[in-house]
Coordinates of C-alpha atoms in Angstrom, one line a residue:
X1 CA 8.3 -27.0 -89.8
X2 CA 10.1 -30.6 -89.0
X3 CA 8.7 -32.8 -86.0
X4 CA 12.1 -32.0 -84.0
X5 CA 11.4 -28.2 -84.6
X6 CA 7.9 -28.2 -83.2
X7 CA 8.8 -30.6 -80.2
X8 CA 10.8 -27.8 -79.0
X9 CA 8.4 -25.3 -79.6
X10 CA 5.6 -26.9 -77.6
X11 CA 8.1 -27.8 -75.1
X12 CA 9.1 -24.4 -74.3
X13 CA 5.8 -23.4 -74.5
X14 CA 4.6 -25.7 -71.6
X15 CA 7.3 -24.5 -69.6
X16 CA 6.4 -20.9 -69.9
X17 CA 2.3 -21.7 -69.1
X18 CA 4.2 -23.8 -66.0
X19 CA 6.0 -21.0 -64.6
X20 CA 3.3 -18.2 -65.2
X21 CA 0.4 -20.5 -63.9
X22 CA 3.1 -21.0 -60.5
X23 CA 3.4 -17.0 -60.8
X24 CA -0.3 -16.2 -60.2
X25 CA -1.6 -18.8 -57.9
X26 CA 1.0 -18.1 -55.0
X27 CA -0.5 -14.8 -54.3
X28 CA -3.8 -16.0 -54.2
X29 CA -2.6 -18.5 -51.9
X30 CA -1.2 -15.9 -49.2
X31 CA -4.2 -14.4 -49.8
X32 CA -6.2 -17.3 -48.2
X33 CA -4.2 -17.7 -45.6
X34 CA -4.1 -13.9 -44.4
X35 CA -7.7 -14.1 -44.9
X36 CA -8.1 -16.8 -42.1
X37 CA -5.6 -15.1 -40.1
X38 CA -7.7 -11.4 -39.8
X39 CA -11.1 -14.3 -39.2
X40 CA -9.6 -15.9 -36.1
X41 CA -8.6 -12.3 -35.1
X42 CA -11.8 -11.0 -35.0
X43 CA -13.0 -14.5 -33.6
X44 CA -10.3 -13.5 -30.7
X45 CA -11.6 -10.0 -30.1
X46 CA -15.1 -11.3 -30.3
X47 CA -14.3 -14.2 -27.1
X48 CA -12.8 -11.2 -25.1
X49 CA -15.9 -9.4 -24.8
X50 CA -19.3 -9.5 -24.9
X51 CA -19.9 -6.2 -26.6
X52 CA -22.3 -4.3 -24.0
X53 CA -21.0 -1.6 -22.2
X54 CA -22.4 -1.2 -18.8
X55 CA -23.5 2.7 -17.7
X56 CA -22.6 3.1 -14.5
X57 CA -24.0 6.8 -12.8
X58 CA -21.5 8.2 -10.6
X59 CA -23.5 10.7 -7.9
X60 CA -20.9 13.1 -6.5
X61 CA -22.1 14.8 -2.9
X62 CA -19.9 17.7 -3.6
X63 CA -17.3 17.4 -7.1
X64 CA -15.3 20.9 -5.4
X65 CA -14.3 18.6 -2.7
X66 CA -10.7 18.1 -3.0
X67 CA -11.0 14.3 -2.1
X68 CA -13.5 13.6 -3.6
X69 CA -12.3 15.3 -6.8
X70 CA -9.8 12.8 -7.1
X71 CA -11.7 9.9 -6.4
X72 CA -13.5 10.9 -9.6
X73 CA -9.7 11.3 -11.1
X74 CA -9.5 8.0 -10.4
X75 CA -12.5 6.5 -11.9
X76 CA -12.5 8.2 -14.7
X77 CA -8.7 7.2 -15.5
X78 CA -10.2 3.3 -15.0
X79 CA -13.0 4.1 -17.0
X80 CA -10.6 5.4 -19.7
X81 CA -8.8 1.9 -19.6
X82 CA -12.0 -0.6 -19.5
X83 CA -14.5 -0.2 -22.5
X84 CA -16.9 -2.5 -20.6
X85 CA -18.0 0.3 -18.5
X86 CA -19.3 3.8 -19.2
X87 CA -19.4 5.5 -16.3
X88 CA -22.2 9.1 -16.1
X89 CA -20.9 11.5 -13.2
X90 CA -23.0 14.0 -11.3
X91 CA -22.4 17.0 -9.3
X92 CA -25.3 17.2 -6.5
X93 CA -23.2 20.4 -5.3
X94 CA -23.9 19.5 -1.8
X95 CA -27.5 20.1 -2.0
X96 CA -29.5 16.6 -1.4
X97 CA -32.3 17.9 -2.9
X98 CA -30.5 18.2 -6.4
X99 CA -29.0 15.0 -6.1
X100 CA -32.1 13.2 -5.1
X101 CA -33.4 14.3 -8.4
X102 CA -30.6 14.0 -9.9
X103 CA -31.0 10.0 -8.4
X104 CA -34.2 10.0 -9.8
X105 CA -33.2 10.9 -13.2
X106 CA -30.4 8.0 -13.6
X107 CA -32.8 5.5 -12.5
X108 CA -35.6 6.9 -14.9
X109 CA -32.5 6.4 -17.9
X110 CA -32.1 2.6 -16.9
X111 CA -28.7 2.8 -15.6
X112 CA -27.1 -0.7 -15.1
X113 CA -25.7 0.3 -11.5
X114 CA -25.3 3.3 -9.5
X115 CA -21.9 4.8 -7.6
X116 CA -23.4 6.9 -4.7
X117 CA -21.8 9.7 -2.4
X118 CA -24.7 11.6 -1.1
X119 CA -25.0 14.6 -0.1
X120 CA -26.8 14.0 3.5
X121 CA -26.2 10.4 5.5
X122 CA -29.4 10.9 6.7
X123 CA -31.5 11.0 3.3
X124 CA -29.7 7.2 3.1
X125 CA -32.9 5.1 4.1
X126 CA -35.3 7.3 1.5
X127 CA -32.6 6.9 -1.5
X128 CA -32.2 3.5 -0.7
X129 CA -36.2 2.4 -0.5
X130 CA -36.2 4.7 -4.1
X131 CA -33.2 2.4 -5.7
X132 CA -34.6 -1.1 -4.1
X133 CA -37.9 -0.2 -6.5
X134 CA -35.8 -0.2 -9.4
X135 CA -33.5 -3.0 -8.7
X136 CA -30.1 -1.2 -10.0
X137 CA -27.3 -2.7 -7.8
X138 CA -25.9 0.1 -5.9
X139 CA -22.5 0.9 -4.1
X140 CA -22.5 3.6 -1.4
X141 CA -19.4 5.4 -0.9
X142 CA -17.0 7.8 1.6
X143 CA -20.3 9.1 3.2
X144 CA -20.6 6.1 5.6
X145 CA -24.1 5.1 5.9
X146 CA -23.8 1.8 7.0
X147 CA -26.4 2.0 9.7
X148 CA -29.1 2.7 7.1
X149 CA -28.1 -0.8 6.1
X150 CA -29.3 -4.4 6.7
X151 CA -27.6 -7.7 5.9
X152 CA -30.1 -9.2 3.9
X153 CA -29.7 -6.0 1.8
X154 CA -26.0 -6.3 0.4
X155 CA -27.4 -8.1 -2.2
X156 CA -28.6 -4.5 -3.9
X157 CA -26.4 -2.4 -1.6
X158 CA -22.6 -2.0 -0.9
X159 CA -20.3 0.6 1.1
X160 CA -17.0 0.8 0.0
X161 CA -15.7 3.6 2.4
X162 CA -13.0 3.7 5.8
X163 CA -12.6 3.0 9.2
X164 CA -12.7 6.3 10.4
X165 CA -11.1 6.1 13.9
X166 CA -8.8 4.8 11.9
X167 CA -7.8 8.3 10.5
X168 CA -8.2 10.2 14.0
X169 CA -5.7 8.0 15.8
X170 CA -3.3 8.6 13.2
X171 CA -3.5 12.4 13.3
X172 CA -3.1 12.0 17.5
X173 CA -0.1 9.5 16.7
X174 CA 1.3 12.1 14.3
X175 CA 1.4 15.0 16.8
X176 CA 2.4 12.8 19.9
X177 CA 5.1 12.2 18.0
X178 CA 6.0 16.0 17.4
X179 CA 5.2 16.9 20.9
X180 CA 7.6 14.2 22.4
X181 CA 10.5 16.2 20.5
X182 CA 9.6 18.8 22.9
X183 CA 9.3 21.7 20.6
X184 CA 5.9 21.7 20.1
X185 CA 4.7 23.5 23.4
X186 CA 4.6 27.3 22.1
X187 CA 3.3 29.1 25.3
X188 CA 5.4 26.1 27.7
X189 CA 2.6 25.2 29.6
X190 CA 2.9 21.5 29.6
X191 CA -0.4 21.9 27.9
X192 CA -1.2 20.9 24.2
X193 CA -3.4 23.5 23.5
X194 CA -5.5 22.6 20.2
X195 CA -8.1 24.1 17.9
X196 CA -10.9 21.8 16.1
X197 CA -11.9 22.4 12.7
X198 CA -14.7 19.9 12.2
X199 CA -16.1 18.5 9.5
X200 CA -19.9 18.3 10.1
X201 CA -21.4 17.8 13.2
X202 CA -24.1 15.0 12.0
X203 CA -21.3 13.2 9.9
X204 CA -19.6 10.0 11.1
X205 CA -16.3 10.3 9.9
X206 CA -16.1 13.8 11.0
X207 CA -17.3 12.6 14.5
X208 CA -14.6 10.0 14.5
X209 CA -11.9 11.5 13.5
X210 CA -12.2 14.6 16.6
X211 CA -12.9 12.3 19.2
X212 CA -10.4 9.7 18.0
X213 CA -7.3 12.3 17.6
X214 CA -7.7 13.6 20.8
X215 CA -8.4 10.3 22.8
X216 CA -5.0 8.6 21.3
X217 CA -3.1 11.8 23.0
X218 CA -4.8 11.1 25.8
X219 CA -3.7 7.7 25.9
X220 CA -0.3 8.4 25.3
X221 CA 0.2 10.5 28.9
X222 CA -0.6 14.4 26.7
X223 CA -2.4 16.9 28.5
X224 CA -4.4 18.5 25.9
X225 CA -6.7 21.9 26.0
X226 CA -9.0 22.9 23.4
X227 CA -9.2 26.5 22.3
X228 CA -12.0 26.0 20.1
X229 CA -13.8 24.7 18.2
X230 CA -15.7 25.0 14.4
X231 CA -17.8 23.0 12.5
X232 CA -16.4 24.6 9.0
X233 CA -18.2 21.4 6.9
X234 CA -15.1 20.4 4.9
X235 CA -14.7 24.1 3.4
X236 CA -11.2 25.7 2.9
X237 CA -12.8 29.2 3.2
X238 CA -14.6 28.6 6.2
X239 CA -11.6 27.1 7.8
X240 CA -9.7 30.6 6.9
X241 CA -11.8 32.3 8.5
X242 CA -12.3 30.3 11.5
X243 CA -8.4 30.6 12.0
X244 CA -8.1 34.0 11.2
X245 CA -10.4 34.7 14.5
X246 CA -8.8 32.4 16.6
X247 CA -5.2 34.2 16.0
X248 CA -6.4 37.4 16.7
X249 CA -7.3 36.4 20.2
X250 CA -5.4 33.6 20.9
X251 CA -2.2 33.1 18.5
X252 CA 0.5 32.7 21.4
X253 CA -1.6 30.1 22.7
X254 CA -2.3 27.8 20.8
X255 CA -0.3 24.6 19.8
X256 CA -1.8 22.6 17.1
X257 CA -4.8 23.0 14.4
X258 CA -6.1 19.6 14.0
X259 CA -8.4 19.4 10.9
X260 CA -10.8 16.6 9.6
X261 CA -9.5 17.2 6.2
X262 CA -6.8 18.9 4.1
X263 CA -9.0 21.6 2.4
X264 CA -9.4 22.6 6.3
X265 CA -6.0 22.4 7.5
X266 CA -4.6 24.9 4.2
X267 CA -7.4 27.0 5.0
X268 CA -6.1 27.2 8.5
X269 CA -2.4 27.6 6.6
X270 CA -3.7 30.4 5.0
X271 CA -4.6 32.5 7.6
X272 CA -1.5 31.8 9.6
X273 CA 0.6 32.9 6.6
X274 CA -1.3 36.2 6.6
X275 CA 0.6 36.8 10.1
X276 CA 4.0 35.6 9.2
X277 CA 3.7 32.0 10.1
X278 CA 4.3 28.9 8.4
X279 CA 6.1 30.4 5.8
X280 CA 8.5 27.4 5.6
X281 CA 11.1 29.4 6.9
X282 CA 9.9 30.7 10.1
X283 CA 10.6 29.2 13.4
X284 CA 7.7 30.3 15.1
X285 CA 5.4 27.8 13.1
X286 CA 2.4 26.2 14.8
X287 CA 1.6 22.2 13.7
X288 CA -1.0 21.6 11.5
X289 CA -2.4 18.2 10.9
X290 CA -5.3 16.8 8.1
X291 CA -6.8 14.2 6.2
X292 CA -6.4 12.8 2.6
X293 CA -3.2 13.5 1.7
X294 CA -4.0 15.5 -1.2
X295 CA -1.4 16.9 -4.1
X296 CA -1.8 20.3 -2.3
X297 CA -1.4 19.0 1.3
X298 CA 1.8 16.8 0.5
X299 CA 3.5 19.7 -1.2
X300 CA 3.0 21.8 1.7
X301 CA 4.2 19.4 3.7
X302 CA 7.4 18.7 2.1
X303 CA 8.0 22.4 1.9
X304 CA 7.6 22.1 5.6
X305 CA 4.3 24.9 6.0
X306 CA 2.3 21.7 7.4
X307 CA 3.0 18.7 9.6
X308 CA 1.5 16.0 8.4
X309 CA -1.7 14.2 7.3
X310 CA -3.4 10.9 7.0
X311 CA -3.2 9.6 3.7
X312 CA -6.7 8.4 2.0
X313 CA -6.4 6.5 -0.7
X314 CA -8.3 7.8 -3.5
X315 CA -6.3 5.4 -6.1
X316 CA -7.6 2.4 -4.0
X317 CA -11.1 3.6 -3.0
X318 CA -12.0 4.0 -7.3
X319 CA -10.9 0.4 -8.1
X320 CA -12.9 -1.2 -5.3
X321 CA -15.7 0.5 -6.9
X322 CA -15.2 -0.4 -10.3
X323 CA -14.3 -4.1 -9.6
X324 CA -17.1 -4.7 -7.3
X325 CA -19.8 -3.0 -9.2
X326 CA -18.9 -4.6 -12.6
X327 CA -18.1 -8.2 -10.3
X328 CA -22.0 -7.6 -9.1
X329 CA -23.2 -7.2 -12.4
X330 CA -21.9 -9.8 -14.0
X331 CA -22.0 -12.9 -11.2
X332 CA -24.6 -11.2 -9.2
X333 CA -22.6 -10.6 -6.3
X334 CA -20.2 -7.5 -5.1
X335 CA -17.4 -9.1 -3.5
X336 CA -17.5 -13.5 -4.4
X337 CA -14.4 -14.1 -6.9
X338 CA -12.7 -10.6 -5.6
X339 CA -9.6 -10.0 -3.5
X340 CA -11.8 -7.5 -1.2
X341 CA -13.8 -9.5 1.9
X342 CA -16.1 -7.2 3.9
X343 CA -15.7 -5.8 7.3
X344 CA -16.5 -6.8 10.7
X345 CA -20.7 -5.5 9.9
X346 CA -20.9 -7.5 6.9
X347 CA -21.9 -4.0 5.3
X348 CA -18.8 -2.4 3.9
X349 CA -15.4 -3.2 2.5
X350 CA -13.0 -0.7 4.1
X351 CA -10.0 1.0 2.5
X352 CA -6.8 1.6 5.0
X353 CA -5.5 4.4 5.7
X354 CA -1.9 5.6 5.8
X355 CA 0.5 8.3 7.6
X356 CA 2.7 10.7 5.4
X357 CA 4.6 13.5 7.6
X358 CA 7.1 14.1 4.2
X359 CA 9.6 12.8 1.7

């Protein structure tokens, strides 16, 4: 082979080492670099969170309670969203006995913080001396307890609830309203002639919401009469049967059922559509008036079997929860930092409450 011959050999040669060695190490390259890319990823995800998952215990006074059902709805559709927080619900099926053990249990598993609606307002003091031995930051809520509580003790204690009279003078707004259309007065005595069906005698909210729908028709120039009365504790059944008595003595005269909650008031529907009344269609209906605004209540509302209610805000009442509690357990206070500020007793935040007579 001549020198000129093997120049070119070598040459092309090089050339084909060149372009194979480019080949190979540009991969590896793009390698490196995705490589850092997934690291500062993972870095990223690391930053967000710390990793622990707080178990919150959620004690339910009653989980067949309509309202209360969707509270828990609520919380568990947040807890769905948030991996920070594990939330434990229980049913105390309102018994306070089971829940107290069922209190004693969660604190014996080293919950980081407890979500209370007990059964009984007042076991409050004996729950609360249980939890203050065990340190686990707790929020009371619905069931207002308040005056179990001291100031020095929102450090370990919150209530996230309402304002109670809040709710009653919306139901006497509601139907002061209805009577001033002046077709409200069934036996025309110039009389609105009520029926009561109570919530529970011993219970605040239930206490505030008779006195309070009454005394706002009474302060807008209504003369008002009531036909009865029943304590039927939140119960839909109770409430049927309470109504079903009433109408078979007193039907013509009667006006209005004001209820302390919407599982009461459809009770009361119930037994009026068992004599032809409030069938959406009928004429001769009689008002009916409750609390929460639940799925069931709207609906019969906007078929027009029920006048109105007073909307609570299940939605609102879980996030206060949630933010509070896991604002308390990470800076060591419930409400610092938060948009929520507490009411006038320095005890409670308060959720508002709304009107909703239909679409």
């Amino acid at each position: 082979m001549n020198i000129r011959k093997f120049a070119s050999l070598a040459l092309v040669m090089a050339l084909s080492l060149g372009i194979t060695s480019c080949g190979s190490n540009k991969p590896a390259e793009e390698g490196k670099e995705e490589a850092k890319v997934e690291e500062k990823a993972e870095e990223g995800k690391e930053e967000k969170s710390d990793g622990k998952t707080r178990k919150i215990a959620v004690l339910l006074y009653n989980g067949s309670d309509t309202y209360i059902a969707s509270v828990r709805q609520q919380l568990e559709k947040l807890d769905e969203e948030d991996d920070s927080i594990e939330l434990v619900f229980q049913d105390g099926q309102n018994n306070q006995g089971t829940q107290t053990d069922q209190l004693n249990n969660v604190i014996a598993q080293g919950v980081d913080g407890i979500l209370l609606n007990i059964v009984d307002i007042s076991a409050a003091p004996t729950a609360m001396e249980t939890i203050k031995a065990s340190g686990i930051p707790t929020a009371f809520f619905n069931r207002d307890m308040t005056e179990s509580m001291k100031e020095e003790d929102l450090k370990a204690f919150l209530f996230v609830g309402t304002d109670a009279p809040e709710a009653g003078k919306m139901q006497g707004q509601i139907l002061t309203d209805l009577w001033k259309k002046g077709d409200m007065d069934r036996n025309g005595n110039g009389v609105l002639d009520y029926v009561m069906l109570n919530g529970g005698l011993d219970n605040p909210e239930a206490q505030a919401r008779t006195e309070y729908s009454v005394k706002t028709l009474e302060e807008n120039g209504i003369k008002v009469n009531e036909v009865a009365f029943q304590d039927a504790k939140w119960d839909t059944d109770k409430a049927k049967t309470a109504m079903d008595t009433w109408l078979q003595t007193n039907q013509d005269n009667i006006d209005a059922v004001i209820a302390n909650n919407d599982g009461m008031a459809i009770g009361a529907i119930s037994a009026l559509q068992a004599v032809g009344m409030n069938t959406g269609s009928s004429k001769d209906n009689m008002v009916v008036v409750g609390v929460d605004a639940t799925d069931l209540a709207v609906a019969e509302i906007d078929k027009g079997t029920m006048s109105g209610t007073v909307k609570q805000d299940a939605e609102g009442m879980a996030k206060a929860l949630i933010v509070t509690m896991k604002n308390r357990l990470g800076n060591g206070d419930f409400i610092d930092g938060t948009e929520y500020k507490l009411g006038a007793d320095k005890k409670s935040i308060r959720i508002d409450y709304q009107i909703y007579t239909g679409k």
